[in-house]
Amino acid sequence: METRAHHILIGLFTLFTLVAAVIFSLWMAQAATQREYAFYEVVFNRAVSGLSTGSRVEFSGLEVGNVVEMRLDPDDPRQVLALIRVDQEIPIREDTQAKLGLANITGSMTLQLYGGSPDSPRLTTSEQDPAQITAAPSPIDSLLSDGEAVVSNVSRLLNNLNTLFEEDSAERINRIIANTDAITAGLAEAQSQITNALDDSVTQLNRLTTQATTTLENIDTLSQSANQLLEEDSRRLLLSARQAAEELTATSEQWRQLMDRNALGVTTSVNNIAASSADLPAILQELQATLVNLNRVSRHLEENPGEFIFGGEQIKEFRP
């Protein structure tokens, strides 16, 4: 009896738990159906692989709704129309944008809404005439749409690599590597030589700089000495010129005074010379006669000096 009672209690507890779970699920479903949604239609110009009915709709990373229906545009089959419902409290504005986002690593997608400035008006929509939002291309869209081209490029790259690593190409690569090693070694040696040459050039440049500095100092000293010498010579020359000018002034004064004192005497002498000039011809005649007599006397003295000195006849020579 006790065992049967325990089984009855366990069965009742299990039944009560199941009923409570069903009631809670119904309440949650009723609460979900009682939420008010706004409907929008998102237009895709690319393939929407991974997006399906029931996929989540996110706004700034938060789930705000889901995809209700997906269909092709009857006017342009290249476009995909996705009808979504979003919590009516979410402000979907005229500048709000949409794009695909990766939901997980399995490849399923989410529809992501983003943007919408506060100054932009809210987008007016209804379930019968939903407002359209044009989806912007996302990196995932580009990757999926360009996947075939990417695979083709990768295949071409692998073929080129296989061609590159063939035997002939490998030999060329080995030669290129060997040549590169030789060039690198030559560059290293040349770098050492260039470094030594630069060091020598720097040393010579430092030496030349020192010599130039010394030369400039000597030139500066010589210039100062020359300036000092020129100043001293100029000073002495000016002093000598001043002294000569003073002496010339004094001499001129003395000469003027002398001329003033002797002016009367000079005038008298000039007058006497002018008076004596009348007797000058007679004086010249007498002077000429005197010179003739002196000439005759000198000639006579030369021919017979004894007679001129002792007078009378000339003394005859004695012979035994």
PDB file of C-alpha atoms in Angstrom:
ATOM      1  CA  MET A   1       0.000   0.000   0.000  1.00  0.00           C
ATOM      2  CA  GLU A   2       2.762   2.430   0.889  1.00  0.00           C
ATOM      3  CA  THR A   3       4.588   1.709  -2.407  1.00  0.00           C
ATOM      4  CA  ARG A   4       1.392   2.294  -4.387  1.00  0.00           C
ATOM      5  CA  ALA A   5       0.858   5.578  -2.523  1.00  0.00           C
ATOM      6  CA  HIS A   6       4.350   6.740  -3.432  1.00  0.00           C
ATOM      7  CA  HIS A   7       3.763   6.010  -7.110  1.00  0.00           C
ATOM      8  CA  ILE A   8       0.494   7.927  -7.008  1.00  0.00           C
ATOM      9  CA  LEU A   9       2.244  10.964  -5.460  1.00  0.00           C
ATOM     10  CA  ILE A  10       5.007  10.851  -8.046  1.00  0.00           C
ATOM     11  CA  GLY A  11       2.479  10.627 -10.868  1.00  0.00           C
ATOM     12  CA  LEU A  12       0.458  13.522  -9.508  1.00  0.00           C
ATOM     13  CA  PHE A  13       3.593  15.679  -9.148  1.00  0.00           C
ATOM     14  CA  THR A  14       4.665  14.899 -12.701  1.00  0.00           C
ATOM     15  CA  LEU A  15       1.216  15.676 -14.046  1.00  0.00           C
ATOM     16  CA  PHE A  16       1.107  18.932 -12.142  1.00  0.00           C
ATOM     17  CA  THR A  17       4.526  19.929 -13.533  1.00  0.00           C
ATOM     18  CA  LEU A  18       3.464  19.199 -17.102  1.00  0.00           C
ATOM     19  CA  VAL A  19       0.263  21.197 -16.706  1.00  0.00           C
ATOM     20  CA  ALA A  20       2.210  24.139 -15.265  1.00  0.00           C
ATOM     21  CA  ALA A  21       4.687  24.049 -18.160  1.00  0.00           C
ATOM     22  CA  VAL A  22       1.874  24.005 -20.697  1.00  0.00           C
ATOM     23  CA  ILE A  23       0.126  26.907 -18.977  1.00  0.00           C
ATOM     24  CA  PHE A  24       3.374  28.903 -18.870  1.00  0.00           C
ATOM     25  CA  SER A  25       4.027  28.229 -22.557  1.00  0.00           C
ATOM     26  CA  LEU A  26       0.523  29.319 -23.480  1.00  0.00           C
ATOM     27  CA  TRP A  27       0.931  32.464 -21.412  1.00  0.00           C
ATOM     28  CA  MET A  28       4.213  33.278 -23.077  1.00  0.00           C
ATOM     29  CA  ALA A  29       2.755  32.638 -26.500  1.00  0.00           C
ATOM     30  CA  GLN A  30      -0.222  34.835 -25.695  1.00  0.00           C
ATOM     31  CA  ALA A  31       2.102  37.573 -24.451  1.00  0.00           C
ATOM     32  CA  ALA A  32       4.132  37.306 -27.628  1.00  0.00           C
ATOM     33  CA  THR A  33       1.050  37.505 -29.809  1.00  0.00           C
ATOM     34  CA  GLN A  34      -0.215  40.482 -27.887  1.00  0.00           C
ATOM     35  CA  ARG A  35       2.961  42.505 -28.669  1.00  0.00           C
ATOM     36  CA  GLU A  36       2.471  45.156 -31.313  1.00  0.00           C
ATOM     37  CA  TYR A  37       4.786  45.051 -34.344  1.00  0.00           C
ATOM     38  CA  ALA A  38       5.581  47.380 -37.215  1.00  0.00           C
ATOM     39  CA  PHE A  39       6.098  45.784 -40.612  1.00  0.00           C
ATOM     40  CA  TYR A  40       8.792  46.820 -43.104  1.00  0.00           C
ATOM     41  CA  GLU A  41       9.975  45.427 -46.420  1.00  0.00           C
ATOM     42  CA  VAL A  42      13.741  45.190 -46.968  1.00  0.00           C
ATOM     43  CA  VAL A  43      14.936  45.209 -50.597  1.00  0.00           C
ATOM     44  CA  PHE A  44      18.118  43.246 -51.403  1.00  0.00           C
ATOM     45  CA  ASN A  45      19.945  43.726 -54.703  1.00  0.00           C
ATOM     46  CA  ARG A  46      22.213  40.758 -54.018  1.00  0.00           C
ATOM     47  CA  ALA A  47      21.833  37.131 -53.072  1.00  0.00           C
ATOM     48  CA  VAL A  48      20.628  36.502 -49.504  1.00  0.00           C
ATOM     49  CA  SER A  49      22.071  33.042 -48.898  1.00  0.00           C
ATOM     50  CA  GLY A  50      21.660  32.065 -45.247  1.00  0.00           C
ATOM     51  CA  LEU A  51      18.689  34.354 -44.598  1.00  0.00           C
ATOM     52  CA  SER A  52      15.323  32.609 -44.219  1.00  0.00           C
ATOM     53  CA  THR A  53      11.889  33.036 -42.700  1.00  0.00           C
ATOM     54  CA  GLY A  54      12.187  33.293 -38.937  1.00  0.00           C
ATOM     55  CA  SER A  55      15.720  34.730 -39.015  1.00  0.00           C
ATOM     56  CA  ARG A  56      16.384  37.313 -36.355  1.00  0.00           C
ATOM     57  CA  VAL A  57      16.181  41.028 -36.977  1.00  0.00           C
ATOM     58  CA  GLU A  58      18.638  43.035 -34.880  1.00  0.00           C
ATOM     59  CA  PHE A  59      18.959  46.730 -34.237  1.00  0.00           C
ATOM     60  CA  SER A  60      22.410  47.832 -33.021  1.00  0.00           C
ATOM     61  CA  GLY A  61      23.086  44.229 -31.954  1.00  0.00           C
ATOM     62  CA  LEU A  62      19.797  43.667 -30.043  1.00  0.00           C
ATOM     63  CA  GLU A  63      17.026  41.358 -31.287  1.00  0.00           C
ATOM     64  CA  VAL A  64      13.959  43.450 -32.102  1.00  0.00           C
ATOM     65  CA  GLY A  65      12.002  41.181 -34.455  1.00  0.00           C
ATOM     66  CA  ASN A  66      12.196  38.501 -37.117  1.00  0.00           C
ATOM     67  CA  VAL A  67      11.762  37.800 -40.823  1.00  0.00           C
ATOM     68  CA  VAL A  68       8.141  36.998 -41.656  1.00  0.00           C
ATOM     69  CA  GLU A  69       8.288  36.310 -45.389  1.00  0.00           C
ATOM     70  CA  MET A  70      10.809  36.233 -48.254  1.00  0.00           C
ATOM     71  CA  ARG A  71      10.027  36.418 -51.962  1.00  0.00           C
ATOM     72  CA  LEU A  72      11.400  37.620 -55.290  1.00  0.00           C
ATOM     73  CA  ASP A  73      10.354  40.980 -56.640  1.00  0.00           C
ATOM     74  CA  PRO A  74       7.826  40.221 -59.427  1.00  0.00           C
ATOM     75  CA  ASP A  75       8.943  43.312 -61.357  1.00  0.00           C
ATOM     76  CA  ASP A  76      12.684  42.577 -61.037  1.00  0.00           C
ATOM     77  CA  PRO A  77      13.645  38.994 -60.125  1.00  0.00           C
ATOM     78  CA  ARG A  78      17.174  40.136 -59.378  1.00  0.00           C
ATOM     79  CA  GLN A  79      15.836  41.709 -56.196  1.00  0.00           C
ATOM     80  CA  VAL A  80      14.779  39.852 -53.043  1.00  0.00           C
ATOM     81  CA  LEU A  81      12.018  41.263 -50.826  1.00  0.00           C
ATOM     82  CA  ALA A  82      12.101  40.337 -47.137  1.00  0.00           C
ATOM     83  CA  LEU A  83       9.074  41.232 -45.010  1.00  0.00           C
ATOM     84  CA  ILE A  84      10.118  41.811 -41.408  1.00  0.00           C
ATOM     85  CA  ARG A  85       8.281  42.711 -38.249  1.00  0.00           C
ATOM     86  CA  VAL A  86       9.921  44.907 -35.633  1.00  0.00           C
ATOM     87  CA  ASP A  87       8.778  45.912 -32.173  1.00  0.00           C
ATOM     88  CA  GLN A  88       6.689  49.017 -32.637  1.00  0.00           C
ATOM     89  CA  GLU A  89       8.620  50.798 -29.898  1.00  0.00           C
ATOM     90  CA  ILE A  90      11.832  50.658 -31.967  1.00  0.00           C
ATOM     91  CA  PRO A  91      12.300  53.982 -33.827  1.00  0.00           C
ATOM     92  CA  ILE A  92      12.829  53.078 -37.474  1.00  0.00           C
ATOM     93  CA  ARG A  93      13.582  56.361 -39.276  1.00  0.00           C
ATOM     94  CA  GLU A  94      13.850  57.376 -42.902  1.00  0.00           C
ATOM     95  CA  ASP A  95      17.658  57.197 -42.849  1.00  0.00           C
ATOM     96  CA  THR A  96      17.797  53.802 -41.098  1.00  0.00           C
ATOM     97  CA  GLN A  97      19.775  51.262 -43.137  1.00  0.00           C
ATOM     98  CA  ALA A  98      19.806  47.456 -43.311  1.00  0.00           C
ATOM     99  CA  LYS A  99      22.415  44.835 -44.130  1.00  0.00           C
ATOM    100  CA  LEU A 100      23.111  41.134 -43.693  1.00  0.00           C
ATOM    101  CA  GLY A 101      25.127  39.905 -40.731  1.00  0.00           C
ATOM    102  CA  LEU A 102      26.638  36.531 -39.877  1.00  0.00           C
ATOM    103  CA  ALA A 103      24.688  34.880 -37.066  1.00  0.00           C
ATOM    104  CA  ASN A 104      27.046  31.946 -36.342  1.00  0.00           C
ATOM    105  CA  ILE A 105      29.717  29.810 -37.906  1.00  0.00           C
ATOM    106  CA  THR A 106      27.126  27.565 -39.553  1.00  0.00           C
ATOM    107  CA  GLY A 107      26.422  30.238 -42.159  1.00  0.00           C
ATOM    108  CA  SER A 108      22.996  31.409 -41.012  1.00  0.00           C
ATOM    109  CA  MET A 109      22.350  35.124 -41.360  1.00  0.00           C
ATOM    110  CA  THR A 110      20.639  37.862 -39.442  1.00  0.00           C
ATOM    111  CA  LEU A 111      19.154  41.058 -40.776  1.00  0.00           C
ATOM    112  CA  GLN A 112      20.784  44.021 -39.060  1.00  0.00           C
ATOM    113  CA  LEU A 113      19.265  47.492 -38.842  1.00  0.00           C
ATOM    114  CA  TYR A 114      21.492  50.440 -37.992  1.00  0.00           C
ATOM    115  CA  GLY A 115      21.731  54.200 -38.197  1.00  0.00           C
ATOM    116  CA  GLY A 116      18.900  56.663 -38.035  1.00  0.00           C
ATOM    117  CA  SER A 117      19.626  60.158 -36.728  1.00  0.00           C
ATOM    118  CA  PRO A 118      17.304  61.604 -34.043  1.00  0.00           C
ATOM    119  CA  ASP A 119      16.433  64.532 -36.317  1.00  0.00           C
ATOM    120  CA  SER A 120      15.166  62.265 -39.088  1.00  0.00           C
ATOM    121  CA  PRO A 121      11.379  61.568 -39.070  1.00  0.00           C
ATOM    122  CA  ARG A 122      10.077  58.092 -38.304  1.00  0.00           C
ATOM    123  CA  LEU A 123       9.249  55.860 -41.239  1.00  0.00           C
ATOM    124  CA  THR A 124       5.481  55.513 -41.768  1.00  0.00           C
ATOM    125  CA  THR A 125       4.426  51.910 -42.440  1.00  0.00           C
ATOM    126  CA  SER A 126       1.579  49.379 -42.131  1.00  0.00           C
ATOM    127  CA  GLU A 127       1.140  45.623 -42.476  1.00  0.00           C
ATOM    128  CA  GLN A 128      -0.842  46.012 -45.695  1.00  0.00           C
ATOM    129  CA  ASP A 129       1.553  48.586 -47.223  1.00  0.00           C
ATOM    130  CA  PRO A 130       4.937  48.163 -45.547  1.00  0.00           C
ATOM    131  CA  ALA A 131       7.587  50.854 -46.035  1.00  0.00           C
ATOM    132  CA  GLN A 132      10.644  49.755 -47.985  1.00  0.00           C
ATOM    133  CA  ILE A 133      14.244  49.883 -46.726  1.00  0.00           C
ATOM    134  CA  THR A 134      16.974  49.297 -49.304  1.00  0.00           C
ATOM    135  CA  ALA A 135      19.717  47.054 -47.909  1.00  0.00           C
ATOM    136  CA  ALA A 136      23.288  48.256 -48.204  1.00  0.00           C
ATOM    137  CA  PRO A 137      25.938  45.799 -49.420  1.00  0.00           C
ATOM    138  CA  SER A 138      27.868  44.266 -46.542  1.00  0.00           C
ATOM    139  CA  PRO A 139      31.314  42.647 -46.549  1.00  0.00           C
ATOM    140  CA  ILE A 140      29.631  39.260 -46.223  1.00  0.00           C
ATOM    141  CA  ASP A 141      27.495  39.977 -49.294  1.00  0.00           C
ATOM    142  CA  SER A 142      30.586  40.908 -51.258  1.00  0.00           C
ATOM    143  CA  LEU A 143      32.398  37.818 -50.041  1.00  0.00           C
ATOM    144  CA  LEU A 144      29.550  35.493 -50.923  1.00  0.00           C
ATOM    145  CA  SER A 145      28.819  37.070 -54.302  1.00  0.00           C
ATOM    146  CA  ASP A 146      32.481  37.223 -55.239  1.00  0.00           C
ATOM    147  CA  GLY A 147      33.270  33.784 -53.831  1.00  0.00           C
ATOM    148  CA  GLU A 148      33.423  32.162 -57.253  1.00  0.00           C
ATOM    149  CA  ALA A 149      35.849  34.797 -58.521  1.00  0.00           C
ATOM    150  CA  VAL A 150      37.942  34.385 -55.373  1.00  0.00           C
ATOM    151  CA  VAL A 151      38.074  30.610 -55.812  1.00  0.00           C
ATOM    152  CA  SER A 152      39.037  31.055 -59.460  1.00  0.00           C
ATOM    153  CA  ASN A 153      41.821  33.449 -58.516  1.00  0.00           C
ATOM    154  CA  VAL A 154      43.077  31.079 -55.814  1.00  0.00           C
ATOM    155  CA  SER A 155      43.091  28.200 -58.299  1.00  0.00           C
ATOM    156  CA  ARG A 156      45.018  30.308 -60.804  1.00  0.00           C
ATOM    157  CA  LEU A 157      47.485  31.287 -58.080  1.00  0.00           C
ATOM    158  CA  LEU A 158      48.043  27.643 -57.130  1.00  0.00           C
ATOM    159  CA  ASN A 159      48.666  26.740 -60.772  1.00  0.00           C
ATOM    160  CA  ASN A 160      51.193  29.544 -61.047  1.00  0.00           C
ATOM    161  CA  LEU A 161      52.906  28.314 -57.885  1.00  0.00           C
ATOM    162  CA  ASN A 162      53.086  24.792 -59.295  1.00  0.00           C
ATOM    163  CA  THR A 163      54.635  26.167 -62.478  1.00  0.00           C
ATOM    164  CA  LEU A 164      57.041  28.243 -60.426  1.00  0.00           C
ATOM    165  CA  PHE A 165      58.313  25.286 -58.457  1.00  0.00           C
ATOM    166  CA  GLU A 166      58.944  23.014 -61.437  1.00  0.00           C
ATOM    167  CA  GLU A 167      62.488  21.696 -61.943  1.00  0.00           C
ATOM    168  CA  ASP A 168      63.578  24.335 -64.467  1.00  0.00           C
ATOM    169  CA  SER A 169      62.059  27.121 -62.434  1.00  0.00           C
ATOM    170  CA  ALA A 170      63.676  25.745 -59.272  1.00  0.00           C
ATOM    171  CA  GLU A 171      67.092  25.907 -60.943  1.00  0.00           C
ATOM    172  CA  ARG A 172      66.435  29.499 -61.966  1.00  0.00           C
ATOM    173  CA  ILE A 173      65.365  30.330 -58.433  1.00  0.00           C
ATOM    174  CA  ASN A 174      68.530  28.707 -57.067  1.00  0.00           C
ATOM    175  CA  ARG A 175      70.655  30.756 -59.466  1.00  0.00           C
ATOM    176  CA  ILE A 176      68.779  33.899 -58.488  1.00  0.00           C
ATOM    177  CA  ILE A 177      69.354  33.128 -54.812  1.00  0.00           C
ATOM    178  CA  ALA A 178      73.065  32.455 -55.452  1.00  0.00           C
ATOM    179  CA  ASN A 179      73.394  35.695 -57.397  1.00  0.00           C
ATOM    180  CA  THR A 180      71.562  37.515 -54.647  1.00  0.00           C
ATOM    181  CA  ASP A 181      73.970  36.089 -52.068  1.00  0.00           C
ATOM    182  CA  ALA A 182      76.947  37.189 -54.191  1.00  0.00           C
ATOM    183  CA  ILE A 183      75.492  40.652 -54.631  1.00  0.00           C
ATOM    184  CA  THR A 184      74.780  40.858 -50.910  1.00  0.00           C
ATOM    185  CA  ALA A 185      78.364  39.844 -50.086  1.00  0.00           C
ATOM    186  CA  GLY A 186      79.695  42.407 -52.566  1.00  0.00           C
ATOM    187  CA  LEU A 187      77.474  45.063 -51.079  1.00  0.00           C
ATOM    188  CA  ALA A 188      78.677  44.158 -47.588  1.00  0.00           C
ATOM    189  CA  GLU A 189      82.317  44.465 -48.690  1.00  0.00           C
ATOM    190  CA  ALA A 190      81.583  47.671 -50.560  1.00  0.00           C
ATOM    191  CA  GLN A 191      79.781  48.966 -47.506  1.00  0.00           C
ATOM    192  CA  SER A 192      82.906  48.334 -45.415  1.00  0.00           C
ATOM    193  CA  GLN A 193      85.057  50.153 -47.969  1.00  0.00           C
ATOM    194  CA  ILE A 194      82.583  52.981 -48.211  1.00  0.00           C
ATOM    195  CA  THR A 195      82.511  53.230 -44.431  1.00  0.00           C
ATOM    196  CA  ASN A 196      86.312  53.422 -44.295  1.00  0.00           C
ATOM    197  CA  ALA A 197      86.348  56.013 -47.077  1.00  0.00           C
ATOM    198  CA  LEU A 198      83.735  58.044 -45.269  1.00  0.00           C
ATOM    199  CA  ASP A 199      85.733  57.820 -42.042  1.00  0.00           C
ATOM    200  CA  ASP A 200      88.859  59.035 -43.883  1.00  0.00           C
ATOM    201  CA  SER A 201      86.878  61.810 -45.510  1.00  0.00           C
ATOM    202  CA  VAL A 202      85.470  62.862 -42.167  1.00  0.00           C
ATOM    203  CA  THR A 203      88.974  62.864 -40.651  1.00  0.00           C
ATOM    204  CA  GLN A 204      90.350  64.950 -43.531  1.00  0.00           C
ATOM    205  CA  LEU A 205      87.375  67.252 -43.311  1.00  0.00           C
ATOM    206  CA  ASN A 206      87.987  67.734 -39.592  1.00  0.00           C
ATOM    207  CA  ARG A 207      91.666  68.439 -40.304  1.00  0.00           C
ATOM    208  CA  LEU A 208      90.778  70.925 -43.029  1.00  0.00           C
ATOM    209  CA  THR A 209      88.259  72.531 -40.725  1.00  0.00           C
ATOM    210  CA  THR A 210      90.913  72.922 -38.028  1.00  0.00           C
ATOM    211  CA  GLN A 211      93.383  74.373 -40.544  1.00  0.00           C
ATOM    212  CA  ALA A 212      90.752  76.714 -41.894  1.00  0.00           C
ATOM    213  CA  THR A 213      89.934  77.848 -38.373  1.00  0.00           C
ATOM    214  CA  THR A 214      93.627  78.483 -37.650  1.00  0.00           C
ATOM    215  CA  THR A 215      94.022  80.332 -40.968  1.00  0.00           C
ATOM    216  CA  LEU A 216      91.024  82.493 -40.214  1.00  0.00           C
ATOM    217  CA  GLU A 217      92.411  83.283 -36.773  1.00  0.00           C
ATOM    218  CA  ASN A 218      95.769  84.239 -38.328  1.00  0.00           C
ATOM    219  CA  ILE A 219      94.020  86.386 -40.910  1.00  0.00           C
ATOM    220  CA  ASP A 220      92.052  88.045 -38.144  1.00  0.00           C
ATOM    221  CA  THR A 221      95.237  88.719 -36.161  1.00  0.00           C
ATOM    222  CA  LEU A 222      97.006  90.016 -39.297  1.00  0.00           C
ATOM    223  CA  SER A 223      94.050  92.250 -40.078  1.00  0.00           C
ATOM    224  CA  GLN A 224      94.116  93.679 -36.577  1.00  0.00           C
ATOM    225  CA  SER A 225      97.895  94.265 -36.824  1.00  0.00           C
ATOM    226  CA  ALA A 226      97.518  95.869 -40.258  1.00  0.00           C
ATOM    227  CA  ASN A 227      94.734  98.081 -38.993  1.00  0.00           C
ATOM    228  CA  GLN A 228      96.832  99.101 -35.996  1.00  0.00           C
ATOM    229  CA  LEU A 229      99.891  99.759 -38.222  1.00  0.00           C
ATOM    230  CA  LEU A 230      97.838 101.774 -40.676  1.00  0.00           C
ATOM    231  CA  GLU A 231      96.353 103.769 -37.854  1.00  0.00           C
ATOM    232  CA  GLU A 232      99.828 104.520 -36.409  1.00  0.00           C
ATOM    233  CA  ASP A 233     101.311 105.376 -39.857  1.00  0.00           C
ATOM    234  CA  SER A 234      98.336 107.530 -40.696  1.00  0.00           C
ATOM    235  CA  ARG A 235      98.650 109.282 -37.360  1.00  0.00           C
ATOM    236  CA  ARG A 236     102.394 109.919 -37.912  1.00  0.00           C
ATOM    237  CA  LEU A 237     101.801 111.047 -41.518  1.00  0.00           C
ATOM    238  CA  LEU A 238      99.106 113.467 -40.457  1.00  0.00           C
ATOM    239  CA  LEU A 239     101.358 114.782 -37.683  1.00  0.00           C
ATOM    240  CA  SER A 240     104.259 115.246 -40.155  1.00  0.00           C
ATOM    241  CA  ALA A 241     101.973 116.960 -42.637  1.00  0.00           C
ATOM    242  CA  ARG A 242     100.690 119.223 -39.900  1.00  0.00           C
ATOM    243  CA  GLN A 243     104.254 120.072 -38.816  1.00  0.00           C
ATOM    244  CA  ALA A 244     105.341 120.686 -42.451  1.00  0.00           C
ATOM    245  CA  ALA A 245     102.353 122.929 -42.969  1.00  0.00           C
ATOM    246  CA  GLU A 246     103.185 124.854 -39.818  1.00  0.00           C
ATOM    247  CA  GLU A 247     106.859 125.169 -40.893  1.00  0.00           C
ATOM    248  CA  LEU A 248     105.794 126.246 -44.395  1.00  0.00           C
ATOM    249  CA  THR A 249     103.512 128.823 -42.879  1.00  0.00           C
ATOM    250  CA  ALA A 250     106.356 130.108 -40.666  1.00  0.00           C
ATOM    251  CA  THR A 251     108.790 130.171 -43.625  1.00  0.00           C
ATOM    252  CA  SER A 252     106.259 132.002 -45.757  1.00  0.00           C
ATOM    253  CA  GLU A 253     105.849 134.555 -42.983  1.00  0.00           C
ATOM    254  CA  GLN A 254     109.620 134.973 -42.629  1.00  0.00           C
ATOM    255  CA  TRP A 255     109.999 135.292 -46.422  1.00  0.00           C
ATOM    256  CA  ARG A 256     107.267 137.904 -46.507  1.00  0.00           C
ATOM    257  CA  GLN A 257     108.944 139.875 -43.737  1.00  0.00           C
ATOM    258  CA  LEU A 258     112.341 139.576 -45.509  1.00  0.00           C
ATOM    259  CA  MET A 259     110.849 140.802 -48.767  1.00  0.00           C
ATOM    260  CA  ASP A 260     109.239 143.683 -46.955  1.00  0.00           C
ATOM    261  CA  ARG A 261     112.592 144.682 -45.379  1.00  0.00           C
ATOM    262  CA  ASN A 262     114.689 144.301 -48.571  1.00  0.00           C
ATOM    263  CA  ALA A 263     112.178 145.666 -51.023  1.00  0.00           C
ATOM    264  CA  LEU A 264     113.723 149.154 -50.837  1.00  0.00           C
ATOM    265  CA  GLY A 265     117.316 147.871 -51.274  1.00  0.00           C
ATOM    266  CA  VAL A 266     116.380 145.723 -54.201  1.00  0.00           C
ATOM    267  CA  THR A 267     114.660 148.626 -55.854  1.00  0.00           C
ATOM    268  CA  THR A 268     117.803 150.806 -55.388  1.00  0.00           C
ATOM    269  CA  SER A 269     120.116 148.070 -56.785  1.00  0.00           C
ATOM    270  CA  VAL A 270     117.916 147.677 -59.798  1.00  0.00           C
ATOM    271  CA  ASN A 271     118.047 151.404 -60.411  1.00  0.00           C
ATOM    272  CA  ASN A 272     121.896 151.450 -60.098  1.00  0.00           C
ATOM    273  CA  ILE A 273     122.227 148.562 -62.546  1.00  0.00           C
ATOM    274  CA  ALA A 274     119.996 150.385 -64.959  1.00  0.00           C
ATOM    275  CA  ALA A 275     122.168 153.548 -64.650  1.00  0.00           C
ATOM    276  CA  SER A 276     125.395 151.609 -65.161  1.00  0.00           C
ATOM    277  CA  SER A 277     124.146 149.846 -68.221  1.00  0.00           C
ATOM    278  CA  ALA A 278     125.040 152.961 -70.309  1.00  0.00           C
ATOM    279  CA  ASP A 279     128.832 152.546 -69.558  1.00  0.00           C
ATOM    280  CA  LEU A 280     128.782 148.848 -70.273  1.00  0.00           C
ATOM    281  CA  PRO A 281     130.149 149.030 -73.919  1.00  0.00           C
ATOM    282  CA  ALA A 282     133.242 151.017 -72.909  1.00  0.00           C
ATOM    283  CA  ILE A 283     133.950 148.661 -70.065  1.00  0.00           C
ATOM    284  CA  LEU A 284     133.699 145.688 -72.394  1.00  0.00           C
ATOM    285  CA  GLN A 285     136.208 147.240 -74.850  1.00  0.00           C
ATOM    286  CA  GLU A 286     138.729 147.870 -72.084  1.00  0.00           C
ATOM    287  CA  LEU A 287     138.249 144.345 -70.834  1.00  0.00           C
ATOM    288  CA  GLN A 288     138.915 142.981 -74.338  1.00  0.00           C
ATOM    289  CA  ALA A 289     142.136 144.990 -74.692  1.00  0.00           C
ATOM    290  CA  THR A 290     143.306 143.747 -71.340  1.00  0.00           C
ATOM    291  CA  LEU A 291     142.668 140.173 -72.377  1.00  0.00           C
ATOM    292  CA  VAL A 292     144.685 140.687 -75.607  1.00  0.00           C
ATOM    293  CA  ASN A 293     147.658 142.021 -73.626  1.00  0.00           C
ATOM    294  CA  LEU A 294     147.470 139.132 -71.199  1.00  0.00           C
ATOM    295  CA  ASN A 295     147.441 136.728 -74.106  1.00  0.00           C
ATOM    296  CA  ARG A 296     150.519 138.292 -75.657  1.00  0.00           C
ATOM    297  CA  VAL A 297     152.413 138.249 -72.361  1.00  0.00           C
ATOM    298  CA  SER A 298     151.605 134.597 -71.770  1.00  0.00           C
ATOM    299  CA  ARG A 299     152.780 133.654 -75.251  1.00  0.00           C
ATOM    300  CA  HIS A 300     156.033 135.611 -74.834  1.00  0.00           C
ATOM    301  CA  LEU A 301     156.618 133.943 -71.486  1.00  0.00           C
ATOM    302  CA  GLU A 302     156.197 130.594 -73.071  1.00  0.00           C
ATOM    303  CA  GLU A 303     158.666 131.329 -75.919  1.00  0.00           C
ATOM    304  CA  ASN A 304     161.477 133.028 -73.901  1.00  0.00           C
ATOM    305  CA  PRO A 305     160.988 132.773 -70.169  1.00  0.00           C
ATOM    306  CA  GLY A 306     164.584 133.815 -69.286  1.00  0.00           C
ATOM    307  CA  GLU A 307     164.433 137.046 -71.146  1.00  0.00           C
ATOM    308  CA  PHE A 308     161.050 137.757 -69.624  1.00  0.00           C
ATOM    309  CA  ILE A 309     162.348 137.085 -66.107  1.00  0.00           C
ATOM    310  CA  PHE A 310     165.966 138.422 -66.179  1.00  0.00           C
ATOM    311  CA  GLY A 311     165.615 140.951 -68.981  1.00  0.00           C
ATOM    312  CA  GLY A 312     168.389 141.781 -71.697  1.00  0.00           C
ATOM    313  CA  GLU A 313     169.880 139.223 -74.034  1.00  0.00           C
ATOM    314  CA  GLN A 314     169.815 135.574 -73.548  1.00  0.00           C
ATOM    315  CA  ILE A 315     172.893 134.073 -71.779  1.00  0.00           C
ATOM    316  CA  LYS A 316     175.015 132.037 -74.156  1.00  0.00           C
ATOM    317  CA  GLU A 317     176.024 128.495 -73.368  1.00  0.00           C
ATOM    318  CA  PHE A 318     179.674 128.037 -72.111  1.00  0.00           C
ATOM    319  CA  ARG A 319     181.863 125.628 -74.001  1.00  0.00           C
ATOM    320  CA  PRO A 320     185.603 124.890 -73.029  1.00  0.00           C
TER     321      PRO A 320
END
